[in-house]
Amino acid sequence: MLKNDYENRNCSVARALESVGERWSLLIVRQLLRRPYRFAELQKLLGVAKNILAARLDKLVALGIVEKRPLDDARDWNEYSLTRKGYDLTPVITALMAWGDKYEAPNGPPTIFIHECGHDAGHKVVCQHCGEPPRRGRLVAGPGADERTPLS
């Protein structure tokens, strides 16, 4: 696990991994891309221990990535769904799918992400300027950089 101490670092990747870098967190987000789910449904679909699921959901709710809505006050049933911040993780999920489909799926993609228009959304990430995939490049200081920003 990464240290949660950023005194000597100013890195968006490290901060993002601290929020959603644990595998169950991203798998929960992946599942919630489909629709809202109750706790028991998520637990069954993911095959995760209840205590781990509860801890990850609590963290995702606290981070504003997942929203928890009560379904039945008498039974303490809740439904979990993604917030806008959660849906903004879609490119992360599809990028991981693309890599996994290429290198870890010898029989072809096990799932395909269908966009709301009804077609395969694909996994294309391209440079905003030239339209080419960003396979090589370099990190340069951005507007939020300071002396703690790892550039080399």
mmCIF file with all atom_site columns, N, CA, C and O in Angstrom, residues 28 36-46 48-58 68 71 76-80:
data_model
loop_
_atom_site.group_PDB
_atom_site.id
_atom_site.type_symbol
_atom_site.label_atom_id
_atom_site.label_alt_id
_atom_site.label_comp_id
_atom_site.label_asym_id
_atom_site.label_entity_id
_atom_site.label_seq_id
_atom_site.pdbx_PDB_ins_code
_atom_site.Cartn_x
_atom_site.Cartn_y
_atom_site.Cartn_z
_atom_site.occupancy
_atom_site.B_iso_or_equiv
_atom_site.pdbx_formal_charge
_atom_site.auth_seq_id
_atom_site.auth_comp_id
_atom_site.auth_asym_id
_atom_site.auth_atom_id
_atom_site.pdbx_PDB_model_num
ATOM 1   N N  . ILE A 1 28 ? -15.803 -2.480  -7.720  1.00 0.00 ? 28 ILE A N  1
ATOM 2   C CA . ILE A 1 28 ? -17.098 -1.937  -7.299  1.00 0.00 ? 28 ILE A CA 1
ATOM 3   C C  . ILE A 1 28 ? -17.548 -0.863  -8.290  1.00 0.00 ? 28 ILE A C  1
ATOM 4   O O  . ILE A 1 28 ? -18.704 -0.861  -8.742  1.00 0.00 ? 28 ILE A O  1
ATOM 5   N N  . PRO A 1 36 ? -27.476 0.948   -10.236 1.00 0.00 ? 36 PRO A N  1
ATOM 6   C CA . PRO A 1 36 ? -27.350 0.899   -8.765  1.00 0.00 ? 36 PRO A CA 1
ATOM 7   C C  . PRO A 1 36 ? -27.583 -0.526  -8.258  1.00 0.00 ? 36 PRO A C  1
ATOM 8   O O  . PRO A 1 36 ? -28.318 -1.303  -8.873  1.00 0.00 ? 36 PRO A O  1
ATOM 9   N N  . TYR A 1 37 ? -26.935 -0.843  -7.148  1.00 0.00 ? 37 TYR A N  1
ATOM 10  C CA . TYR A 1 37 ? -27.072 -2.163  -6.539  1.00 0.00 ? 37 TYR A CA 1
ATOM 11  C C  . TYR A 1 37 ? -27.239 -2.037  -5.033  1.00 0.00 ? 37 TYR A C  1
ATOM 12  O O  . TYR A 1 37 ? -26.738 -1.101  -4.416  1.00 0.00 ? 37 TYR A O  1
ATOM 13  N N  . ARG A 1 38 ? -27.897 -3.051  -4.456  1.00 0.00 ? 38 ARG A N  1
ATOM 14  C CA . ARG A 1 38 ? -27.928 -3.191  -3.007  1.00 0.00 ? 38 ARG A CA 1
ATOM 15  C C  . ARG A 1 38 ? -26.653 -3.895  -2.571  1.00 0.00 ? 38 ARG A C  1
ATOM 16  O O  . ARG A 1 38 ? -25.984 -4.568  -3.355  1.00 0.00 ? 38 ARG A O  1
ATOM 17  N N  . PHE A 1 39 ? -26.315 -3.759  -1.293  1.00 0.00 ? 39 PHE A N  1
ATOM 18  C CA . PHE A 1 39 ? -25.097 -4.346  -0.735  1.00 0.00 ? 39 PHE A CA 1
ATOM 19  C C  . PHE A 1 39 ? -25.019 -5.851  -1.031  1.00 0.00 ? 39 PHE A C  1
ATOM 20  O O  . PHE A 1 39 ? -23.995 -6.355  -1.500  1.00 0.00 ? 39 PHE A O  1
ATOM 21  N N  . ALA A 1 40 ? -26.102 -6.575  -0.741  1.00 0.00 ? 40 ALA A N  1
ATOM 22  C CA . ALA A 1 40 ? -26.097 -8.028  -0.917  1.00 0.00 ? 40 ALA A CA 1
ATOM 23  C C  . ALA A 1 40 ? -25.874 -8.413  -2.375  1.00 0.00 ? 40 ALA A C  1
ATOM 24  O O  . ALA A 1 40 ? -25.195 -9.413  -2.659  1.00 0.00 ? 40 ALA A O  1
ATOM 25  N N  . GLU A 1 41 ? -26.429 -7.649  -3.296  1.00 0.00 ? 41 GLU A N  1
ATOM 26  C CA . GLU A 1 41 ? -26.219 -7.927  -4.724  1.00 0.00 ? 41 GLU A CA 1
ATOM 27  C C  . GLU A 1 41 ? -24.748 -7.744  -5.093  1.00 0.00 ? 41 GLU A C  1
ATOM 28  O O  . GLU A 1 41 ? -24.168 -8.580  -5.795  1.00 0.00 ? 41 GLU A O  1
ATOM 29  N N  . LEU A 1 42 ? -24.161 -6.638  -4.643  1.00 0.00 ? 42 LEU A N  1
ATOM 30  C CA . LEU A 1 42 ? -22.744 -6.393  -4.928  1.00 0.00 ? 42 LEU A CA 1
ATOM 31  C C  . LEU A 1 42 ? -21.871 -7.490  -4.334  1.00 0.00 ? 42 LEU A C  1
ATOM 32  O O  . LEU A 1 42 ? -20.948 -7.982  -4.989  1.00 0.00 ? 42 LEU A O  1
ATOM 33  N N  . GLN A 1 43 ? -22.164 -7.885  -3.119  1.00 0.00 ? 43 GLN A N  1
ATOM 34  C CA . GLN A 1 43 ? -21.370 -8.911  -2.450  1.00 0.00 ? 43 GLN A CA 1
ATOM 35  C C  . GLN A 1 43 ? -21.425 -10.220 -3.227  1.00 0.00 ? 43 GLN A C  1
ATOM 36  O O  . GLN A 1 43 ? -20.407 -10.864 -3.460  1.00 0.00 ? 43 GLN A O  1
ATOM 37  N N  . LYS A 1 44 ? -22.601 -10.589 -3.682  1.00 0.00 ? 44 LYS A N  1
ATOM 38  C CA . LYS A 1 44 ? -22.764 -11.836 -4.435  1.00 0.00 ? 44 LYS A CA 1
ATOM 39  C C  . LYS A 1 44 ? -22.080 -11.747 -5.804  1.00 0.00 ? 44 LYS A C  1
ATOM 40  O O  . LYS A 1 44 ? -21.363 -12.670 -6.204  1.00 0.00 ? 44 LYS A O  1
ATOM 41  N N  . LEU A 1 45 ? -22.278 -10.672 -6.524  1.00 0.00 ? 45 LEU A N  1
ATOM 42  C CA . LEU A 1 45 ? -21.700 -10.516 -7.860  1.00 0.00 ? 45 LEU A CA 1
ATOM 43  C C  . LEU A 1 45 ? -20.177 -10.468 -7.840  1.00 0.00 ? 45 LEU A C  1
ATOM 44  O O  . LEU A 1 45 ? -19.522 -11.039 -8.710  1.00 0.00 ? 45 LEU A O  1
ATOM 45  N N  . LEU A 1 46 ? -19.617 -9.775  -6.851  1.00 0.00 ? 46 LEU A N  1
ATOM 46  C CA . LEU A 1 46 ? -18.169 -9.607  -6.786  1.00 0.00 ? 46 LEU A CA 1
ATOM 47  C C  . LEU A 1 46 ? -17.469 -10.744 -6.050  1.00 0.00 ? 46 LEU A C  1
ATOM 48  O O  . LEU A 1 46 ? -16.273 -10.959 -6.240  1.00 0.00 ? 46 LEU A O  1
ATOM 49  N N  . VAL A 1 48 ? -16.823 -10.825 -2.874  1.00 0.00 ? 48 VAL A N  1
ATOM 50  C CA . VAL A 1 48 ? -15.936 -10.193 -1.908  1.00 0.00 ? 48 VAL A CA 1
ATOM 51  C C  . VAL A 1 48 ? -16.495 -10.403 -0.500  1.00 0.00 ? 48 VAL A C  1
ATOM 52  O O  . VAL A 1 48 ? -17.713 -10.491 -0.315  1.00 0.00 ? 48 VAL A O  1
ATOM 53  N N  . ALA A 1 49 ? -15.609 -10.490 0.477   1.00 0.00 ? 49 ALA A N  1
ATOM 54  C CA . ALA A 1 49 ? -16.044 -10.625 1.868   1.00 0.00 ? 49 ALA A CA 1
ATOM 55  C C  . ALA A 1 49 ? -16.855 -9.391  2.281   1.00 0.00 ? 49 ALA A C  1
ATOM 56  O O  . ALA A 1 49 ? -16.553 -8.268  1.855   1.00 0.00 ? 49 ALA A O  1
ATOM 57  N N  . LYS A 1 50 ? -17.855 -9.607  3.109   1.00 0.00 ? 50 LYS A N  1
ATOM 58  C CA . LYS A 1 50 ? -18.749 -8.518  3.515   1.00 0.00 ? 50 LYS A CA 1
ATOM 59  C C  . LYS A 1 50 ? -18.001 -7.378  4.194   1.00 0.00 ? 50 LYS A C  1
ATOM 60  O O  . LYS A 1 50 ? -18.286 -6.215  3.944   1.00 0.00 ? 50 LYS A O  1
ATOM 61  N N  . ASN A 1 51 ? -17.036 -7.714  5.059   1.00 0.00 ? 51 ASN A N  1
ATOM 62  C CA . ASN A 1 51 ? -16.314 -6.652  5.772   1.00 0.00 ? 51 ASN A CA 1
ATOM 63  C C  . ASN A 1 51 ? -15.472 -5.811  4.807   1.00 0.00 ? 51 ASN A C  1
ATOM 64  O O  . ASN A 1 51 ? -15.365 -4.591  4.972   1.00 0.00 ? 51 ASN A O  1
ATOM 65  N N  . ILE A 1 52 ? -14.895 -6.446  3.792   1.00 0.00 ? 52 ILE A N  1
ATOM 66  C CA . ILE A 1 52 ? -14.098 -5.700  2.813   1.00 0.00 ? 52 ILE A CA 1
ATOM 67  C C  . ILE A 1 52 ? -15.009 -4.821  1.963   1.00 0.00 ? 52 ILE A C  1
ATOM 68  O O  . ILE A 1 52 ? -14.717 -3.643  1.730   1.00 0.00 ? 52 ILE A O  1
ATOM 69  N N  . LEU A 1 53 ? -16.131 -5.380  1.506   1.00 0.00 ? 53 LEU A N  1
ATOM 70  C CA . LEU A 1 53 ? -17.079 -4.598  0.711   1.00 0.00 ? 53 LEU A CA 1
ATOM 71  C C  . LEU A 1 53 ? -17.596 -3.401  1.506   1.00 0.00 ? 53 LEU A C  1
ATOM 72  O O  . LEU A 1 53 ? -17.650 -2.283  0.990   1.00 0.00 ? 53 LEU A O  1
ATOM 73  N N  . ALA A 1 54 ? -17.944 -3.628  2.769   1.00 0.00 ? 54 ALA A N  1
ATOM 74  C CA . ALA A 1 54 ? -18.449 -2.528  3.597   1.00 0.00 ? 54 ALA A CA 1
ATOM 75  C C  . ALA A 1 54 ? -17.401 -1.434  3.750   1.00 0.00 ? 54 ALA A C  1
ATOM 76  O O  . ALA A 1 54 ? -17.713 -0.243  3.619   1.00 0.00 ? 54 ALA A O  1
ATOM 77  N N  . ALA A 1 55 ? -16.166 -1.816  3.988   1.00 0.00 ? 55 ALA A N  1
ATOM 78  C CA . ALA A 1 55 ? -15.094 -0.828  4.151   1.00 0.00 ? 55 ALA A CA 1
ATOM 79  C C  . ALA A 1 55 ? -14.851 -0.054  2.861   1.00 0.00 ? 55 ALA A C  1
ATOM 80  O O  . ALA A 1 55 ? -14.683 1.169   2.885   1.00 0.00 ? 55 ALA A O  1
ATOM 81  N N  . ARG A 1 56 ? -14.830 -0.756  1.729   1.00 0.00 ? 56 ARG A N  1
ATOM 82  C CA . ARG A 1 56 ? -14.589 -0.068  0.447   1.00 0.00 ? 56 ARG A CA 1
ATOM 83  C C  . ARG A 1 56 ? -15.751 0.849   0.087   1.00 0.00 ? 56 ARG A C  1
ATOM 84  O O  . ARG A 1 56 ? -15.539 1.957   -0.382  1.00 0.00 ? 56 ARG A O  1
ATOM 85  N N  . LEU A 1 57 ? -16.976 0.391   0.310   1.00 0.00 ? 57 LEU A N  1
ATOM 86  C CA . LEU A 1 57 ? -18.132 1.250   0.024   1.00 0.00 ? 57 LEU A CA 1
ATOM 87  C C  . LEU A 1 57 ? -18.127 2.487   0.916   1.00 0.00 ? 57 LEU A C  1
ATOM 88  O O  . LEU A 1 57 ? -18.396 3.592   0.443   1.00 0.00 ? 57 LEU A O  1
ATOM 89  N N  . ASP A 1 58 ? -17.818 2.316   2.196   1.00 0.00 ? 58 ASP A N  1
ATOM 90  C CA . ASP A 1 58 ? -17.745 3.460   3.106   1.00 0.00 ? 58 ASP A CA 1
ATOM 91  C C  . ASP A 1 58 ? -16.716 4.473   2.610   1.00 0.00 ? 58 ASP A C  1
ATOM 92  O O  . ASP A 1 58 ? -16.964 5.685   2.620   1.00 0.00 ? 58 ASP A O  1
ATOM 93  N N  . LYS A 1 68 ? -24.902 6.533   -1.353  1.00 0.00 ? 68 LYS A N  1
ATOM 94  C CA . LYS A 1 68 ? -25.668 5.521   -0.616  1.00 0.00 ? 68 LYS A CA 1
ATOM 95  C C  . LYS A 1 68 ? -27.060 6.098   -0.355  1.00 0.00 ? 68 LYS A C  1
ATOM 96  O O  . LYS A 1 68 ? -27.190 7.167   0.240   1.00 0.00 ? 68 LYS A O  1
ATOM 97  N N  . LEU A 1 71 ? -33.247 2.422   0.981   1.00 0.00 ? 71 LEU A N  1
ATOM 98  C CA . LEU A 1 71 ? -34.395 1.845   0.274   1.00 0.00 ? 71 LEU A CA 1
ATOM 99  C C  . LEU A 1 71 ? -35.539 1.535   1.213   1.00 0.00 ? 71 LEU A C  1
ATOM 100 O O  . LEU A 1 71 ? -36.692 1.649   0.855   1.00 0.00 ? 71 LEU A O  1
ATOM 101 N N  . ASP A 1 76 ? -33.057 -1.304  7.073   1.00 0.00 ? 76 ASP A N  1
ATOM 102 C CA . ASP A 1 76 ? -31.705 -0.779  6.886   1.00 0.00 ? 76 ASP A CA 1
ATOM 103 C C  . ASP A 1 76 ? -31.107 -1.249  5.558   1.00 0.00 ? 76 ASP A C  1
ATOM 104 O O  . ASP A 1 76 ? -29.946 -1.628  5.478   1.00 0.00 ? 76 ASP A O  1
ATOM 105 N N  . TRP A 1 77 ? -31.935 -1.274  4.514   1.00 0.00 ? 77 TRP A N  1
ATOM 106 C CA . TRP A 1 77 ? -31.467 -1.630  3.179   1.00 0.00 ? 77 TRP A CA 1
ATOM 107 C C  . TRP A 1 77 ? -31.074 -0.366  2.449   1.00 0.00 ? 77 TRP A C  1
ATOM 108 O O  . TRP A 1 77 ? -31.769 0.655   2.497   1.00 0.00 ? 77 TRP A O  1
ATOM 109 N N  . ASN A 1 78 ? -29.961 -0.432  1.763   1.00 0.00 ? 78 ASN A N  1
ATOM 110 C CA . ASN A 1 78 ? -29.465 0.721   1.017   1.00 0.00 ? 78 ASN A CA 1
ATOM 111 C C  . ASN A 1 78 ? -29.158 0.320   -0.415  1.00 0.00 ? 78 ASN A C  1
ATOM 112 O O  . ASN A 1 78 ? -28.914 -0.847  -0.717  1.00 0.00 ? 78 ASN A O  1
ATOM 113 N N  . GLU A 1 79 ? -29.162 1.331   -1.260  1.00 0.00 ? 79 GLU A N  1
ATOM 114 C CA . GLU A 1 79 ? -28.775 1.140   -2.652  1.00 0.00 ? 79 GLU A CA 1
ATOM 115 C C  . GLU A 1 79 ? -27.566 2.022   -2.911  1.00 0.00 ? 79 GLU A C  1
ATOM 116 O O  . GLU A 1 79 ? -27.485 3.141   -2.414  1.00 0.00 ? 79 GLU A O  1
ATOM 117 N N  . TYR A 1 80 ? -26.617 1.499   -3.679  1.00 0.00 ? 80 TYR A N  1
ATOM 118 C CA . TYR A 1 80 ? -25.385 2.221   -3.982  1.00 0.00 ? 80 TYR A CA 1
ATOM 119 C C  . TYR A 1 80 ? -25.345 2.536   -5.476  1.00 0.00 ? 80 TYR A C  1
ATOM 120 O O  . TYR A 1 80 ? -25.646 1.677   -6.305  1.00 0.00 ? 80 TYR A O  1
#
